[in-house]
Amino acid sequence: MRCTSSISTVFLSFCFLLLATRAIAQTTYQTLGQSFKYPFTTSSHYTSSVLFSNLTNPHGLTFDTYGNILVVERGVGITAFSPAPVVNPLGAWQRKVLVSNSALTGAIAHEDGKIYVTTNSQALIYLYDEDNVEVGGSFADSYPVVTGLPSAGEPIHTIRLEKASNGNVIALIIGTGPPTTWTSTSSSDYSQVRRFPFPSIVSLVFPPPAMTWSSGQILAKGVRNPTSFAFAPDDSAKLYILENSMGITGINGITSTFGNQNPADELNLVILPTPTSTGLLAPPTATITPKPFGHPDCVTLWDPQADPVGVPQYTASSRGAQMSVGSQTNSWCQNTNNNVPPVLYFEPHSLPADITFYEGVLEEDGPVNPFGDSYIGSAFVAMRGASSGFGVAVIGFPLSVPPPTGGWLPYEYILQAWDLDACPDECIGPGGVAFGRDGHLYVTSESTGELFVVERLWIF
């Protein structure tokens, strides 16, 4: 059966429903023009629109080479979104369940016909047929690539693919959060970012042997909850890591008034040695010295004067100062050999969830920037919390060195919940951000179950 734009409105609606019924049982459709569950504001000259609603905890998202959006819906699995192949005057998008796996934690990456995801204990590869938007292969649908991930109290293991200068994928980078309760006997495997170089020689065995968490090269430790990371577009050796800090109320006499305004969430930086063509760090025999970022002993001050009566000992400090909340002293935390400070501070309880850089779009006749020239090289961060958060923030690059210590936010919101007083119960909660091949910004909102797009309005 075929639907065309010449069909009457009544028959078109019938046709649309019939096609949805005849399609795979796990494929559903939604017309454009749907309202957001809760309103939010966008910066001037930008607009947003819902692509799909009523999703189940949508978190990480990425794109295949055809521009289909791949999303991890926590509690469901992997879903794919694209314009529906139905000629409809109103337009429509389709959602197709690629993988049913309720154990997936939220992170996702894609390259070369492979989808990378994580459970609480392993990183998996699903073989992906881009031409037919299907998961499956001649040997196996999926196989583990890294096993033995520590079961973290924070449920998402972050992943990112590392590429060489020629575009080849050479390593998988994985971050793990803290245990439910951190004690002196907690394993050192937690709150780390590790790198897993792929073998330079393709294994004759399929699926290839999995790597183990213990075999990974430790890039960073003491990053309490590394929720996302991204490579700088102008320097592939710079890995920027988002960190959700800890609650400190009740620790060492910290009052709730002080704890509400401290500590800052963080953007940290790790600089990787230049990899060789095989993916090994150069030189191949090099030993990596992991960068220490303080957890569970040290945190970053946001408002030292939040409670001058209850917590007076920090009133003379500046924003960004390192303070002890563990067994170490403030002096120990302020020694960069023990604790590397962040390169940018987020407002306390911002809960930054995902980060991506805007690089524009490269066309055959040269670069075009549908999102605006001013944002080239900027980082976009999904925020799920904070009194001024619940939106997507933009960080201008290059960053100020050292980070600013003034009272203003070192970033701006391009979109934000309309009524912050209604948060977190009745507002958006962005979990994932990514730029599509079209140069538009795509966002998932976990709290509202939505996938939406943000575009620039060009007014001439």
CSV table of C-alpha atoms in Angstrom, one decimal:
chain,number,residue,atom,x,y,z
A,1,MET,CA,0.0,0.0,0.0
A,2,ARG,CA,1.3,3.5,-0.8
A,3,CYS,CA,0.3,6.9,0.6
A,4,THR,CA,0.7,10.1,-1.4
A,5,SER,CA,0.1,13.7,-0.7
A,6,SER,CA,-2.9,13.8,-3.0
A,7,ILE,CA,-4.9,11.5,-0.6
A,8,SER,CA,-7.7,13.2,1.3
A,9,THR,CA,-7.1,14.2,4.9
A,10,VAL,CA,-9.4,11.4,6.2
A,11,PHE,CA,-7.9,8.7,4.1
A,12,LEU,CA,-4.4,10.0,4.9
A,13,SER,CA,-5.0,9.5,8.6
A,14,PHE,CA,-6.3,6.0,8.0
A,15,CYS,CA,-3.3,5.2,5.8
A,16,PHE,CA,-0.9,6.5,8.4
A,17,LEU,CA,-2.4,4.3,11.1
A,18,LEU,CA,-2.5,1.3,8.8
A,19,LEU,CA,1.2,1.7,7.9
A,20,ALA,CA,2.1,1.9,11.6
A,21,THR,CA,0.1,-1.2,12.3
A,22,ARG,CA,1.6,-3.2,9.4
A,23,ALA,CA,5.2,-2.1,10.3
A,24,ILE,CA,7.3,-3.9,12.9
A,25,ALA,CA,5.5,-4.1,16.2
A,26,GLN,CA,8.2,-2.1,17.8
A,27,THR,CA,8.0,0.8,15.4
A,28,THR,CA,5.9,3.8,16.4
A,29,TYR,CA,5.2,7.2,14.9
A,30,GLN,CA,4.6,10.8,16.0
A,31,THR,CA,3.6,13.8,14.0
A,32,LEU,CA,5.5,17.0,14.3
A,33,GLY,CA,4.0,20.0,16.1
A,34,GLN,CA,3.5,18.3,19.5
A,35,SER,CA,3.7,20.5,22.6
A,36,PHE,CA,6.5,20.1,25.1
A,37,LYS,CA,5.4,18.6,28.4
A,38,TYR,CA,6.7,21.6,30.3
A,39,PRO,CA,7.7,24.9,28.8
A,40,PHE,CA,11.2,26.3,28.6
A,41,THR,CA,12.9,29.4,27.1
A,42,THR,CA,15.4,29.5,24.3
A,43,SER,CA,17.9,32.2,23.4
A,44,SER,CA,16.8,34.8,20.9
A,45,HIS,CA,17.1,33.6,17.3
A,46,TYR,CA,16.7,30.0,18.3
A,47,THR,CA,13.7,27.7,18.3
A,48,SER,CA,12.9,24.2,19.5
A,49,SER,CA,10.5,21.5,18.5
A,50,VAL,CA,9.5,18.1,19.8
A,51,LEU,CA,10.5,15.1,17.7
A,52,PHE,CA,9.2,12.4,20.0
A,53,SER,CA,7.4,12.2,23.3
A,54,ASN,CA,6.6,9.6,26.0
A,55,LEU,CA,10.0,8.0,25.9
A,56,THR,CA,11.4,5.9,28.8
A,57,ASN,CA,14.3,7.8,30.5
A,58,PRO,CA,16.1,8.8,27.2
A,59,HIS,CA,19.7,9.6,28.0
A,60,GLY,CA,22.7,9.2,25.6
A,61,LEU,CA,22.4,9.9,21.9
A,62,THR,CA,24.5,9.7,18.8
A,63,PHE,CA,24.1,9.5,15.0
A,64,ASP,CA,24.8,7.0,12.3
A,65,THR,CA,26.3,8.0,9.0
A,66,TYR,CA,22.8,8.5,7.5
A,67,GLY,CA,21.8,10.9,10.3
A,68,ASN,CA,19.5,8.5,12.1
A,69,ILE,CA,19.5,9.3,15.9
A,70,LEU,CA,20.4,6.4,18.1
A,71,VAL,CA,19.3,6.8,21.8
A,72,VAL,CA,19.6,4.7,24.9
A,73,GLU,CA,16.3,4.6,26.7
A,74,ARG,CA,17.1,3.3,30.2
A,75,GLY,CA,14.8,0.4,31.0
A,76,VAL,CA,14.1,-0.3,27.3
A,77,GLY,CA,17.3,-0.5,25.2
A,78,ILE,CA,18.5,1.2,22.0
A,79,THR,CA,16.0,3.1,19.9
A,80,ALA,CA,16.5,4.8,16.5
A,81,PHE,CA,14.7,7.9,15.3
A,82,SER,CA,14.3,9.3,11.8
A,83,PRO,CA,11.8,11.1,9.7
A,84,ALA,CA,9.0,8.6,8.9
A,85,PRO,CA,8.9,7.3,5.3
A,86,VAL,CA,5.3,8.5,4.9
A,87,VAL,CA,4.3,11.4,2.8
A,88,ASN,CA,2.4,13.4,5.3
A,89,PRO,CA,1.6,17.2,5.1
A,90,LEU,CA,2.1,17.5,8.8
A,91,GLY,CA,5.4,15.5,8.8
A,92,ALA,CA,6.2,12.7,11.2
A,93,TRP,CA,9.0,10.9,13.0
A,94,GLN,CA,9.4,7.2,13.6
A,95,ARG,CA,10.9,5.4,16.6
A,96,LYS,CA,12.2,1.9,16.1
A,97,VAL,CA,13.4,-0.3,18.9
A,98,LEU,CA,16.7,-1.8,17.8
A,99,VAL,CA,17.7,-3.5,21.0
A,100,SER,CA,15.6,-4.6,24.0
A,101,ASN,CA,18.0,-4.6,26.9
A,102,SER,CA,16.8,-3.0,30.1
A,103,ALA,CA,20.3,-3.3,31.7
A,104,LEU,CA,21.8,-0.6,29.5
A,105,THR,CA,23.0,2.3,31.7
A,106,GLY,CA,22.6,5.3,29.3
A,107,ALA,CA,25.9,5.9,27.5
A,108,ILE,CA,26.2,5.2,23.7
A,109,ALA,CA,28.7,5.7,20.8
A,110,HIS,CA,28.7,4.6,17.2
A,111,GLU,CA,31.3,4.0,14.5
A,112,ASP,CA,31.9,1.6,11.6
A,113,GLY,CA,28.7,-0.4,11.9
A,114,LYS,CA,29.1,-0.9,15.6
A,115,ILE,CA,27.1,0.6,18.5
A,116,TYR,CA,28.9,0.8,21.9
A,117,VAL,CA,26.9,0.8,25.1
A,118,THR,CA,27.4,-0.3,28.7
A,119,THR,CA,25.7,-2.2,31.4
A,120,ASN,CA,26.6,-2.0,35.1
A,121,SER,CA,29.4,-4.6,34.6
A,122,GLN,CA,30.5,-4.5,30.9
A,123,ALA,CA,30.8,-2.5,27.7
A,124,LEU,CA,29.1,-4.1,24.7
A,125,ILE,CA,29.3,-3.9,21.0
A,126,TYR,CA,26.1,-4.4,18.9
A,127,LEU,CA,26.6,-5.0,15.2
A,128,TYR,CA,24.5,-2.4,13.3
A,129,ASP,CA,23.2,-2.5,9.8
A,130,GLU,CA,23.0,1.2,8.9
A,131,ASP,CA,21.3,0.6,5.5
A,132,ASN,CA,18.4,-1.2,7.1
A,133,VAL,CA,18.6,0.5,10.5
A,134,GLU,CA,18.8,-2.9,12.2
A,135,VAL,CA,21.0,-4.6,14.8
A,136,GLY,CA,22.3,-8.0,13.9
A,137,GLY,CA,25.2,-9.7,12.1
A,138,SER,CA,26.2,-12.9,10.5
A,139,PHE,CA,27.9,-14.2,13.7
A,140,ALA,CA,26.3,-12.5,16.7
A,141,ASP,CA,24.1,-9.5,17.5
A,142,SER,CA,26.4,-8.3,20.3
A,143,TYR,CA,29.5,-9.2,22.3
A,144,PRO,CA,31.4,-7.8,25.3
A,145,VAL,CA,34.4,-5.5,24.5
A,146,VAL,CA,35.3,-4.8,28.1
A,147,THR,CA,34.3,-6.8,31.1
A,148,GLY,CA,34.6,-6.4,34.9
A,149,LEU,CA,33.4,-2.8,35.2
A,150,PRO,CA,32.9,-2.0,38.9
A,151,SER,CA,29.3,-1.9,39.8
A,152,ALA,CA,28.9,1.8,40.6
A,153,GLY,CA,26.3,3.4,42.8
A,154,GLU,CA,25.8,6.0,40.1
A,155,PRO,CA,24.2,3.9,37.3
A,156,ILE,CA,25.9,5.2,34.2
A,157,HIS,CA,29.3,4.2,32.9
A,158,THR,CA,30.5,6.9,30.5
A,159,ILE,CA,32.0,6.0,27.1
A,160,ARG,CA,33.8,7.8,24.3
A,161,LEU,CA,35.6,6.6,21.2
A,162,GLU,CA,39.1,7.9,20.6
A,163,LYS,CA,40.1,8.4,17.0
A,164,ALA,CA,43.5,8.8,15.3
A,165,SER,CA,44.3,11.8,13.0
A,166,ASN,CA,43.2,9.6,10.0
A,167,GLY,CA,39.8,9.1,11.6
A,168,ASN,CA,40.3,5.5,12.6
A,169,VAL,CA,38.9,4.4,15.9
A,170,ILE,CA,41.9,3.4,18.1
A,171,ALA,CA,40.5,3.2,21.7
A,172,LEU,CA,37.5,3.1,23.9
A,173,ILE,CA,37.5,5.3,26.9
A,174,ILE,CA,35.2,4.4,29.9
A,175,GLY,CA,34.5,6.3,33.1
A,176,THR,CA,33.0,4.8,36.2
A,177,GLY,CA,31.3,6.5,39.2
A,178,PRO,CA,31.5,5.9,42.9
A,179,PRO,CA,30.2,3.0,45.0
A,180,THR,CA,26.9,3.5,46.8
A,181,THR,CA,28.8,4.2,50.0
A,182,TRP,CA,32.5,5.2,49.9
A,183,THR,CA,34.6,3.7,52.7
A,184,SER,CA,38.3,3.4,53.4
A,185,THR,CA,38.1,-0.2,52.0
A,186,SER,CA,36.4,0.8,48.8
A,187,SER,CA,38.1,-0.5,45.7
A,188,SER,CA,40.4,1.9,43.8
A,189,ASP,CA,38.6,0.9,40.6
A,190,TYR,CA,35.8,3.4,41.3
A,191,SER,CA,35.7,7.1,40.1
A,192,GLN,CA,38.2,6.6,37.3
A,193,VAL,CA,38.5,7.1,33.6
A,194,ARG,CA,40.4,4.3,31.8
A,195,ARG,CA,41.5,3.8,28.2
A,196,PHE,CA,41.3,0.6,26.2
A,197,PRO,CA,43.3,0.6,23.0
A,198,PHE,CA,42.0,-1.7,20.3
A,199,PRO,CA,44.4,-4.3,18.9
A,200,SER,CA,46.2,-3.2,15.7
A,201,ILE,CA,45.7,-6.7,14.2
A,202,VAL,CA,42.2,-8.0,13.7
A,203,SER,CA,41.5,-11.1,15.7
A,204,LEU,CA,40.9,-14.3,13.7
A,205,VAL,CA,38.4,-15.3,16.4
A,206,PHE,CA,34.9,-13.8,16.4
A,207,PRO,CA,33.8,-12.4,18.6
A,208,PRO,CA,37.2,-11.2,19.6
A,209,PRO,CA,38.4,-11.7,23.2
A,210,ALA,CA,37.1,-9.1,25.6
A,211,MET,CA,39.4,-6.8,27.4
A,212,THR,CA,39.1,-6.5,31.2
A,213,TRP,CA,38.7,-3.4,33.3
A,214,SER,CA,41.9,-4.1,35.1
A,215,SER,CA,43.8,-4.0,31.8
A,216,GLY,CA,42.8,-0.4,31.0
A,217,GLN,CA,45.2,2.5,31.1
A,218,ILE,CA,44.2,4.8,33.9
A,219,LEU,CA,43.9,8.4,32.6
A,220,ALA,CA,42.2,10.0,35.6
A,221,LYS,CA,41.3,8.9,39.2
A,222,GLY,CA,39.4,10.6,41.9
A,223,VAL,CA,36.8,11.9,39.5
A,224,ARG,CA,33.8,11.3,41.6
A,225,ASN,CA,31.2,10.7,38.9
A,226,PRO,CA,32.5,11.3,35.4
A,227,THR,CA,29.1,11.7,33.6
A,228,SER,CA,30.5,12.5,30.2
A,229,PHE,CA,33.6,13.5,28.3
A,230,ALA,CA,34.5,14.9,24.9
A,231,PHE,CA,37.7,15.6,23.0
A,232,ALA,CA,38.4,19.2,22.1
A,233,PRO,CA,37.8,19.8,18.3
A,234,ASP,CA,41.0,21.7,17.9
A,235,ASP,CA,43.2,19.3,19.9
A,236,SER,CA,42.4,15.6,20.0
A,237,ALA,CA,44.8,15.1,22.9
A,238,LYS,CA,42.6,17.2,25.2
A,239,LEU,CA,39.8,15.2,27.0
A,240,TYR,CA,37.3,17.3,28.9
A,241,ILE,CA,35.5,15.4,31.7
A,242,LEU,CA,32.3,16.4,33.5
A,243,GLU,CA,32.2,15.7,37.2
A,244,ASN,CA,29.2,15.6,39.5
A,245,SER,CA,30.6,16.5,42.9
A,246,MET,CA,29.4,15.0,46.3
A,247,GLY,CA,27.1,16.3,48.9
A,248,ILE,CA,29.0,17.6,51.9
A,249,THR,CA,26.4,18.6,54.4
A,250,GLY,CA,27.2,17.1,57.8
A,251,ILE,CA,30.9,16.4,56.9
A,252,ASN,CA,33.4,18.0,59.2
A,253,GLY,CA,30.7,20.3,60.7
A,254,ILE,CA,29.4,21.6,57.3
A,255,THR,CA,26.0,23.1,57.7
A,256,SER,CA,23.1,22.6,55.3
A,257,THR,CA,23.3,26.4,54.4
A,258,PHE,CA,26.9,26.0,53.4
A,259,GLY,CA,26.3,22.6,51.7
A,260,ASN,CA,23.5,24.0,49.6
A,261,GLN,CA,26.0,26.4,47.9
A,262,ASN,CA,29.0,24.1,47.9
A,263,PRO,CA,30.9,22.3,46.4
A,264,ALA,CA,31.0,23.2,42.7
A,265,ASP,CA,30.5,20.6,40.0
A,266,GLU,CA,33.5,20.5,37.7
A,267,LEU,CA,34.9,20.4,34.2
A,268,ASN,CA,38.3,18.7,34.3
A,269,LEU,CA,41.0,18.3,31.7
A,270,VAL,CA,43.2,15.3,30.9
A,271,ILE,CA,45.9,15.7,28.2
A,272,LEU,CA,46.7,12.4,26.5
A,273,PRO,CA,50.1,11.6,25.0
A,274,THR,CA,49.9,11.5,21.2
A,275,PRO,CA,48.9,8.0,20.1
A,276,THR,CA,50.8,6.1,17.4
A,277,SER,CA,49.1,4.8,14.3
A,278,THR,CA,48.5,1.5,16.2
A,279,GLY,CA,46.6,3.2,18.9
A,280,LEU,CA,49.2,2.7,21.6
A,281,LEU,CA,50.4,5.7,23.5
A,282,ALA,CA,53.6,7.2,22.1
A,283,PRO,CA,56.1,5.8,22.8
A,284,PRO,CA,54.5,2.3,23.0
A,285,THR,CA,56.5,1.6,26.2
A,286,ALA,CA,55.3,4.9,27.9
A,287,THR,CA,53.9,4.7,31.4
A,288,ILE,CA,50.9,6.8,32.0
A,289,THR,CA,50.7,8.8,35.3
A,290,PRO,CA,47.0,9.1,36.1
A,291,LYS,CA,45.8,12.6,36.9
A,292,PRO,CA,44.4,12.8,40.5
A,293,PHE,CA,41.3,14.8,40.9
A,294,GLY,CA,40.7,14.6,44.6
A,295,HIS,CA,37.7,12.4,45.4
A,296,PRO,CA,36.8,11.4,48.0
A,297,ASP,CA,39.1,13.8,50.0
A,298,CYS,CA,38.8,17.1,48.2
A,299,VAL,CA,36.1,19.3,46.6
A,300,THR,CA,36.0,22.8,45.0
A,301,LEU,CA,34.5,25.8,46.8
A,302,TRP,CA,31.8,27.7,45.0
A,303,ASP,CA,30.6,30.2,47.6
A,304,PRO,CA,33.0,30.4,50.5
A,305,GLN,CA,30.8,32.9,52.3
A,306,ALA,CA,27.6,30.8,52.1
A,307,ASP,CA,27.4,30.5,55.9
A,308,PRO,CA,29.9,32.9,57.6
A,309,VAL,CA,28.5,32.0,61.0
A,310,GLY,CA,28.1,28.3,60.8
A,311,VAL,CA,31.2,27.7,58.6
A,312,PRO,CA,33.5,30.7,59.0
A,313,GLN,CA,36.8,29.0,58.2
A,314,TYR,CA,36.4,29.6,54.4
A,315,THR,CA,35.2,33.2,54.3
A,316,ALA,CA,38.6,34.4,53.2
A,317,SER,CA,38.9,31.9,50.4
A,318,SER,CA,38.0,32.4,46.8
A,319,ARG,CA,35.7,30.5,44.5
A,320,GLY,CA,37.7,27.5,43.1
A,321,ALA,CA,39.7,27.0,46.3
A,322,GLN,CA,40.2,23.3,47.2
A,323,MET,CA,38.9,22.2,50.5
A,324,SER,CA,39.2,18.9,52.4
A,325,VAL,CA,36.1,16.8,53.2
A,326,GLY,CA,38.0,13.6,53.9
A,327,SER,CA,41.1,12.4,55.8
A,328,GLN,CA,43.4,14.9,54.2
A,329,THR,CA,44.1,18.5,55.1
A,330,ASN,CA,43.2,21.6,53.1
A,331,SER,CA,46.9,22.1,52.3
A,332,TRP,CA,47.1,18.6,50.9
A,333,CYS,CA,44.1,19.2,48.7
A,334,GLN,CA,45.6,22.5,47.5
A,335,ASN,CA,48.8,20.7,46.3
A,336,THR,CA,48.3,20.0,42.6
A,337,ASN,CA,50.5,16.9,42.9
A,338,ASN,CA,47.7,15.4,45.0
A,339,ASN,CA,44.7,17.0,43.5
A,340,VAL,CA,44.4,18.7,40.1
A,341,PRO,CA,41.9,21.5,40.2
A,342,PRO,CA,39.1,21.8,37.5
A,343,VAL,CA,39.4,24.1,34.5
A,344,LEU,CA,35.9,25.4,35.0
A,345,TYR,CA,33.4,25.5,37.9
A,346,PHE,CA,29.7,24.7,37.6
A,347,GLU,CA,27.1,26.0,40.1
A,348,PRO,CA,26.6,23.4,42.9
A,349,HIS,CA,24.1,20.6,42.2
A,350,SER,CA,24.1,21.5,38.5
A,351,LEU,CA,24.4,17.8,37.7
A,352,PRO,CA,26.1,18.3,34.3
A,353,ALA,CA,25.1,15.1,32.3
A,354,ASP,CA,26.6,15.3,28.8
A,355,ILE,CA,29.0,17.5,26.8
A,356,THR,CA,29.5,18.0,23.1
A,357,PHE,CA,31.4,20.5,21.0
A,358,TYR,CA,30.0,22.4,18.0
A,359,GLU,CA,32.2,22.2,15.0
A,360,GLY,CA,29.9,23.4,12.2
A,361,VAL,CA,29.1,21.5,9.1
A,362,LEU,CA,31.5,20.8,6.3
A,363,GLU,CA,29.9,20.9,2.8
A,364,GLU,CA,31.5,20.2,-0.5
A,365,ASP,CA,31.9,23.9,-1.2
A,366,GLY,CA,33.2,24.8,2.2
A,367,PRO,CA,32.1,25.0,5.8
A,368,VAL,CA,28.6,26.3,6.8
A,369,ASN,CA,27.5,27.0,10.3
A,370,PRO,CA,23.7,26.6,10.7
A,371,PHE,CA,24.0,27.1,14.4
A,372,GLY,CA,25.9,30.4,14.2
A,373,ASP,CA,29.5,31.4,13.7
A,374,SER,CA,29.8,32.6,17.3
A,375,TYR,CA,29.4,29.1,18.7
A,376,ILE,CA,32.1,27.4,16.6
A,377,GLY,CA,34.4,25.6,19.1
A,378,SER,CA,32.1,26.1,22.0
A,379,ALA,CA,31.0,23.3,24.4
A,380,PHE,CA,27.3,22.5,25.1
A,381,VAL,CA,26.4,20.9,28.4
A,382,ALA,CA,23.2,19.2,29.5
A,383,MET,CA,22.3,20.3,33.0
A,384,ARG,CA,19.8,18.4,35.1
A,385,GLY,CA,19.9,20.4,38.3
A,386,ALA,CA,20.8,23.6,40.2
A,387,SER,CA,18.7,26.6,41.2
A,388,SER,CA,19.6,28.3,37.9
A,389,GLY,CA,20.0,25.2,35.8
A,390,PHE,CA,17.7,22.6,34.2
A,391,GLY,CA,18.7,23.4,30.6
A,392,VAL,CA,21.6,23.4,28.1
A,393,ALA,CA,24.5,25.7,28.8
A,394,VAL,CA,27.1,27.0,26.4
A,395,ILE,CA,30.8,27.3,27.4
A,396,GLY,CA,32.9,29.6,25.3
A,397,PHE,CA,36.4,28.4,24.3
A,398,PRO,CA,39.2,29.0,24.8
A,399,LEU,CA,38.6,28.9,28.6
A,400,SER,CA,39.9,31.6,30.9
A,401,VAL,CA,43.1,30.5,32.8
A,402,PRO,CA,42.7,30.4,35.7
A,403,PRO,CA,38.9,30.0,35.8
A,404,PRO,CA,37.0,33.2,36.9
A,405,THR,CA,36.3,33.6,40.6
A,406,GLY,CA,33.6,36.2,40.3
A,407,GLY,CA,30.0,35.9,41.1
A,408,TRP,CA,28.7,35.4,37.6
A,409,LEU,CA,28.3,32.0,35.8
A,410,PRO,CA,31.2,31.2,33.5
A,411,TYR,CA,28.6,29.9,30.9
A,412,GLU,CA,25.3,30.9,29.5
A,413,TYR,CA,22.1,29.0,29.0
A,414,ILE,CA,20.8,28.6,25.4
A,415,LEU,CA,17.7,26.9,26.7
A,416,GLN,CA,16.3,26.7,30.2
A,417,ALA,CA,13.2,25.6,32.2
A,418,TRP,CA,10.6,28.4,32.2
A,419,ASP,CA,9.7,28.1,35.9
A,420,LEU,CA,12.7,27.1,37.9
A,421,ASP,CA,10.6,27.0,41.1
A,422,ALA,CA,8.7,24.1,39.6
A,423,CYS,CA,11.9,22.0,39.1
A,424,PRO,CA,12.8,19.3,39.3
A,425,ASP,CA,9.3,17.8,39.3
A,426,GLU,CA,7.7,19.8,36.4
A,427,CYS,CA,10.5,20.9,34.1
A,428,ILE,CA,12.9,19.5,31.5
A,429,GLY,CA,15.9,17.4,32.6
A,430,PRO,CA,18.4,17.2,29.8
A,431,GLY,CA,20.4,14.0,29.8
A,432,GLY,CA,22.1,14.0,26.4
A,433,VAL,CA,23.2,16.6,23.8
A,434,ALA,CA,24.7,16.1,20.3
A,435,PHE,CA,25.0,18.0,17.1
A,436,GLY,CA,23.6,16.2,14.0
A,437,ARG,CA,25.0,16.1,10.5
A,438,ASP,CA,22.7,19.0,9.8
A,439,GLY,CA,24.4,21.2,12.4
A,440,HIS,CA,21.3,21.3,14.6
A,441,LEU,CA,21.4,20.5,18.4
A,442,TYR,CA,19.5,17.4,19.5
A,443,VAL,CA,18.6,17.0,23.1
A,444,THR,CA,17.1,14.2,25.3
A,445,SER,CA,15.1,15.1,28.4
A,446,GLU,CA,15.0,12.2,30.9
A,447,SER,CA,12.5,13.8,33.3
A,448,THR,CA,9.9,14.5,30.5
A,449,GLY,CA,10.6,11.6,28.2
A,450,GLU,CA,11.3,13.8,25.2
A,451,LEU,CA,13.7,14.0,22.2
A,452,PHE,CA,13.8,17.5,20.7
A,453,VAL,CA,15.8,19.6,18.3
A,454,VAL,CA,17.1,23.2,18.7
A,455,GLU,CA,17.6,25.2,15.5
A,456,ARG,CA,18.8,28.8,14.7
A,457,LEU,CA,16.2,31.1,13.2
A,458,TRP,CA,17.9,33.0,10.3
A,459,ILE,CA,16.3,36.4,9.9
A,460,PHE,CA,17.5,38.5,7.0
